[in-house]
Short mmCIF file of C-alpha atoms and ligand atoms in Angstrom, two decimals:
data_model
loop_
_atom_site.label_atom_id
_atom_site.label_comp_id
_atom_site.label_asym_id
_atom_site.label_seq_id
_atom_site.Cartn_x
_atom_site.Cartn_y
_atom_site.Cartn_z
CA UNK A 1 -9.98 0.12 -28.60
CA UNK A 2 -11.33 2.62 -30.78
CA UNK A 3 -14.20 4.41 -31.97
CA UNK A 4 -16.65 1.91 -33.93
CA UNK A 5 -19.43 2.98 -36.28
CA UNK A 6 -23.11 1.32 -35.38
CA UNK A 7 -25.35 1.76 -38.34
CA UNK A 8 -25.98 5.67 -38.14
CA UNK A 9 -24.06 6.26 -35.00
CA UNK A 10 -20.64 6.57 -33.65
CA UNK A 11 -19.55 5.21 -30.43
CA UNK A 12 -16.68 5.37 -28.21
CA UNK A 13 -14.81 3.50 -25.65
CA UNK A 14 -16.46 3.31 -22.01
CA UNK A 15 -15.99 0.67 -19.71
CA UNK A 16 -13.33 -2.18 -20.91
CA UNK A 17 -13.00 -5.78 -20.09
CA UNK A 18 -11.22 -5.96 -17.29
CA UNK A 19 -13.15 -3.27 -15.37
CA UNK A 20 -16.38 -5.17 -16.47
CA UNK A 21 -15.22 -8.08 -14.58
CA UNK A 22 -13.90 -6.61 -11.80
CA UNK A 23 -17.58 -4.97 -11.42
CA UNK A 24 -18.90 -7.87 -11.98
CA UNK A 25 -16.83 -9.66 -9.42
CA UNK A 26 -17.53 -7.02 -6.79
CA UNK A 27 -21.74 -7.38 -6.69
CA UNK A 28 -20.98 -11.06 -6.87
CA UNK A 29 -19.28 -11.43 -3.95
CA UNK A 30 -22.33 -9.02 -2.23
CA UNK A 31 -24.85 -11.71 -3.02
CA UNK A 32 -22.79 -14.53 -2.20
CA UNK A 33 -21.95 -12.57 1.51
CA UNK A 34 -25.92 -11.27 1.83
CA UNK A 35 -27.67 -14.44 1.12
CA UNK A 36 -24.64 -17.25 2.32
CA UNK A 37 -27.25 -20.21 3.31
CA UNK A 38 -30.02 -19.44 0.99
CA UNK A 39 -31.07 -20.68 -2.51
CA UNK A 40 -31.53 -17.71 -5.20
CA UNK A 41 -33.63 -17.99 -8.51
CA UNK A 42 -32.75 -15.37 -10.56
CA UNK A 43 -35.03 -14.02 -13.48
CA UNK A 44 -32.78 -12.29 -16.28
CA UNK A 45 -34.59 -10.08 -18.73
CA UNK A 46 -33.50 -10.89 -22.16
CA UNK A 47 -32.24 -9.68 -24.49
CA UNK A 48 -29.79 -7.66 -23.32
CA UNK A 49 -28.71 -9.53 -19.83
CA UNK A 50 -27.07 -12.67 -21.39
CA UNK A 51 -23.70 -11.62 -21.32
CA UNK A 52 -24.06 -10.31 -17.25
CA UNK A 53 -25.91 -13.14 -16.28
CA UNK A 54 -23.49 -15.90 -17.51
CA UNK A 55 -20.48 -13.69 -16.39
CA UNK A 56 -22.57 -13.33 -12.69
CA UNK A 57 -23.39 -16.44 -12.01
CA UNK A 58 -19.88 -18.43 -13.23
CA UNK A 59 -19.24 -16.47 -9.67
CA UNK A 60 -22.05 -17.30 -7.49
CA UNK A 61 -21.14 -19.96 -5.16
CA UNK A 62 -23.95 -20.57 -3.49
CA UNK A 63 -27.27 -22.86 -4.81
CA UNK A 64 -28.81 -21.09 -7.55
CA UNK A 65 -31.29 -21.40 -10.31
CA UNK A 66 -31.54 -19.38 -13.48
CA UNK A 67 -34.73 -18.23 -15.73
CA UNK A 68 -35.40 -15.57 -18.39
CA UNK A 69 -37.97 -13.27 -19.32
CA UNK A 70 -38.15 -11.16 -22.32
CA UNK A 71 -39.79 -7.65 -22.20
CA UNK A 72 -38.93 -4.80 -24.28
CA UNK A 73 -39.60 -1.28 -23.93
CA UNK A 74 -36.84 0.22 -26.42
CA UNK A 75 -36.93 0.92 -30.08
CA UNK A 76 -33.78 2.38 -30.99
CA UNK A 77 -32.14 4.56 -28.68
CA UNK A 78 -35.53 5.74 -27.04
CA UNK A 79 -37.63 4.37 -24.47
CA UNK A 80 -41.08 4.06 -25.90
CA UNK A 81 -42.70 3.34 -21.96
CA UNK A 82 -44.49 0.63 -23.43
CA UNK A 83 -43.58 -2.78 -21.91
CA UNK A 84 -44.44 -5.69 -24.52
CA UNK A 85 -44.18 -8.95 -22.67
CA UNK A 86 -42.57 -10.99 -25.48
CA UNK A 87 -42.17 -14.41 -22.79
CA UNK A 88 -42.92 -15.14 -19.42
CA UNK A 89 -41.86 -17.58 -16.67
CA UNK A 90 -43.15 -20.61 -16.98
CA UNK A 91 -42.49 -21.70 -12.78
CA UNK A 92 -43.17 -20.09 -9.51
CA UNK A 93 -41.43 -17.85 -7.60
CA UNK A 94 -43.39 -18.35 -4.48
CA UNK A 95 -41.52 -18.53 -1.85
CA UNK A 96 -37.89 -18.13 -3.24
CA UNK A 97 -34.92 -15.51 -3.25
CA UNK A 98 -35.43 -13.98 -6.26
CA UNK A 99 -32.84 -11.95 -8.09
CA UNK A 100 -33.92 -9.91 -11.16
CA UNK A 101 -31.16 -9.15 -13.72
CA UNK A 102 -30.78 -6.46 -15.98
CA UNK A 103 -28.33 -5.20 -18.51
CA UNK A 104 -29.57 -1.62 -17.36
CA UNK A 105 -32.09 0.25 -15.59
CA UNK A 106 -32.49 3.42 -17.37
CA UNK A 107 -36.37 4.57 -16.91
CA UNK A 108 -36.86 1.82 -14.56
CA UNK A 109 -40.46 1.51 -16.53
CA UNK A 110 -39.22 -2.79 -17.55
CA UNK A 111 -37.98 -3.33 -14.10
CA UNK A 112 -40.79 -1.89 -12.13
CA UNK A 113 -43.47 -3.90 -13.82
CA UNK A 114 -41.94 -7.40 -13.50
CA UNK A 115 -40.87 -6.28 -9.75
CA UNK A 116 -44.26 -5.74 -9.43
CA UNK A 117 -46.00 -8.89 -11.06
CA UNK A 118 -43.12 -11.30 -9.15
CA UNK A 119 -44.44 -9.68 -5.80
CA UNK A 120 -48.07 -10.63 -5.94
CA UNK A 121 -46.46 -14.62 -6.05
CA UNK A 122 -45.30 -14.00 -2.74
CA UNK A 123 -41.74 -14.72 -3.15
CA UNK A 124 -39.43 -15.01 0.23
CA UNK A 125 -37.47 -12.18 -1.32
CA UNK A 126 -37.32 -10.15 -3.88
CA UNK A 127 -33.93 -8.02 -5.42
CA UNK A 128 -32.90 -6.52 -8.55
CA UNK A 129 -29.30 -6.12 -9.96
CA UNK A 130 -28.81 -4.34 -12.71
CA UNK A 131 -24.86 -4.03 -14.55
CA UNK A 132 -25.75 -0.31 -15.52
CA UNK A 133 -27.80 2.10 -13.87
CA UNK A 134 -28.71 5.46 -15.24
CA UNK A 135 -29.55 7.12 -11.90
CA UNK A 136 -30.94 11.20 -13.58
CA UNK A 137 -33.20 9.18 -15.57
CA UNK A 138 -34.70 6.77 -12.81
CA UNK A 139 -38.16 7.61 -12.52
CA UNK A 140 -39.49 4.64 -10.39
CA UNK A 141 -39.42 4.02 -6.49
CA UNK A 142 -38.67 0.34 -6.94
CA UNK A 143 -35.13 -0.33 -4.71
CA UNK A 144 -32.42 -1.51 -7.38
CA UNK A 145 -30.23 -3.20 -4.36
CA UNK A 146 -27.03 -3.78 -6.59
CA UNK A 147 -25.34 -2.31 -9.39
CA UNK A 148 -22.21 -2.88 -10.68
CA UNK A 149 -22.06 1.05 -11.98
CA UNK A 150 -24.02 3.99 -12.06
CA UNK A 151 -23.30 5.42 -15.87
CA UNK A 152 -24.62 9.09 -17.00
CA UNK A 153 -27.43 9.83 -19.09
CA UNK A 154 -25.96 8.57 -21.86
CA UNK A 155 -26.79 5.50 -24.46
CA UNK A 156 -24.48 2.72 -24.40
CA UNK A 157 -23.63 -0.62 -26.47
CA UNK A 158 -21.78 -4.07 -26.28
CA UNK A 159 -21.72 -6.63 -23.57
CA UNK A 160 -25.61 -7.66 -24.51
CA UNK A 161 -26.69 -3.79 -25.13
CA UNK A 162 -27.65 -3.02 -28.56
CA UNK A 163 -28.37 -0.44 -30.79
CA UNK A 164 -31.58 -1.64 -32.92
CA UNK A 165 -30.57 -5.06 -32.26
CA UNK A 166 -26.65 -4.63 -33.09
CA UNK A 167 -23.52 -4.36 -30.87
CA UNK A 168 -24.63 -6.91 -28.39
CA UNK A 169 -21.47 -8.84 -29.28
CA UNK A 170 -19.10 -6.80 -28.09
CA UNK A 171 -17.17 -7.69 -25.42
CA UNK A 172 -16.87 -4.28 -23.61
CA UNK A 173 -19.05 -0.99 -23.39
CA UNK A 174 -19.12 1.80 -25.60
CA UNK A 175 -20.76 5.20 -25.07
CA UNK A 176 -22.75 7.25 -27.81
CA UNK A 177 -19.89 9.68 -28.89
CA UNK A 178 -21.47 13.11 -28.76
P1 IMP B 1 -36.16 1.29 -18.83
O1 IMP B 1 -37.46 0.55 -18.89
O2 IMP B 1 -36.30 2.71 -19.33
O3 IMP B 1 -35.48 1.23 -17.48
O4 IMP B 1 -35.22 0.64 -19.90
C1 IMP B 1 -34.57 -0.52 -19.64
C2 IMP B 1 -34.23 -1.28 -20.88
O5 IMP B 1 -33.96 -0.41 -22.00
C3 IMP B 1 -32.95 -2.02 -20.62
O6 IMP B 1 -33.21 -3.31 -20.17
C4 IMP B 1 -32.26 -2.00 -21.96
O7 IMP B 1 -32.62 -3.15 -22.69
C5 IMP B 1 -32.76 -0.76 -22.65
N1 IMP B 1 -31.79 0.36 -22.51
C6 IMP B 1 -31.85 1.39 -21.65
N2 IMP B 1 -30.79 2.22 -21.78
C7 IMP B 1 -30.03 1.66 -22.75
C8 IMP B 1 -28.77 2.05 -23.35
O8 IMP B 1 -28.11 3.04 -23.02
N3 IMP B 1 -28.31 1.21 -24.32
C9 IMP B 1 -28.98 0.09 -24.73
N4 IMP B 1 -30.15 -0.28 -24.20
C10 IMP B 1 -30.67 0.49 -23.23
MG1 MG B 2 -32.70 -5.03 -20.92
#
C-alpha cells in the first residue's frame, strides 16, 4: 500500500485489512456475548456504513435484523452540523434491541439526533457502534457503547468513507497525509 491521490488530496496508509477485521471481529464477539438470548435490529446510517455493516453482521450469531437510514451532515471534509434526513425507517423500533451503526462518529451531531428520535419509540434498548471514533472532536453526551477504534482528529477514507463521494471502495483506511 501506498500513498493514493483523491481528487485534490493526498492520503496515506492507516488501518489495513487484516487489522480491520480483526476490529471488526473483536466488537462482534461483544454483542454476540452482551446480548446472547436477545434479538437485535440494527439501523446503519448510509452511506458510509455499508462496508462495516455487512463485514459485522457476517459475524453476528445471534437473531438479527438489518435496516438503513441515510442522513448526512458532511460536505467535503467538513462537518456542516446540519443533519439532512435523506430516508427514514419505514418499521418500528418499539420494543427491540436496537443497534445503530456508523462508519464514524466524529462530531457526534448525525448520531445524537437519530439516538434521540429512536428513543421517543420506546425501544427495549438502545446502542450505538461506530468502526471509527474521533474522541477530541466528540461534542455530544450520547454513550457510543462500542467501537472498533478510537482514530485522531484526523480525516480518513476507504472502507465506505469518502471524500466528496469518492474512496468508499477501498478496501482499507487511509489517513489525510498532512
Ligand atoms: P458527525 O455528525 O460530526 O459525528 O459526523 C459523522 C459523519 O460524518 C460520519 O457518519 C461520516 O459519514 C462523516 N465523517 C466524519 N469524519 C469523517 C472522516 O474522517 N472521513 C469521512 N467521513 C467522515
Ligand atoms: Mg456516516
Amino acid at each position: 500500500m501506498s500513498e493514493i491521490q483523491i481528487k485534490d488530496l493526498a492520503f496515506v496508509p492507516y488501518i489495513n485489512e487484516t487489522e480491520l477485521q480483526k476490529l471488526i471481529s473483536d466488537v462482534a464477539q461483544k454483542i454476540n456475548s452482551d446480548y446472547k438470548g436477545k434479538e437485535i435490529l440494527f439501523v446503519g446510517v448510509l452511506n458510509g456504513v455499508f462496508m462495516f455493516a455487512s463485514d459485522l453482521m457476517k459475524r453476528i450469531d445471534l437473531k438479527c435484523q438489518i435496516s438503513f437510514v441515510k442522513l448526512s451532515s458532511y460536505d467535503g471534509t467538513e462537518t456542516t452540523g446540519i443533519i439532512k434526513e435523506l430516508f427514514g425507517l419505514t418499521e418500528s423500533v418499539e420494543s427491540k434491541h436496537v443497534i445503530l451503526l456508523e462508519d464514524i462518529v466524529d462530531t457526534g451531531i448525525t448520531i445524537e439526533g437519530l439516538y434521540n428520535d429512536l428513543l421517543k419509540q420506546k425501544p427495549a434498548s438502545l446502542e450505538i457502534c461506530t468502526l471509527l471514533f474521533k474522541p477530541d472532536k466528540y461534542t455530544k453526551g450520547v454513550p457510543i457503547k462500542y467501537v472498533a477504534k478510537s482514530v485522531p482528529n484526523e480525516f480518513v477514507v476507504g472502507y465506505g468513507l469518502d471524500y466528496d463521494g469518492f474512496g468508499r471502495n477501498i478496501p482499507s483506511i487511509y489517513q489525510l497525509k498532512s
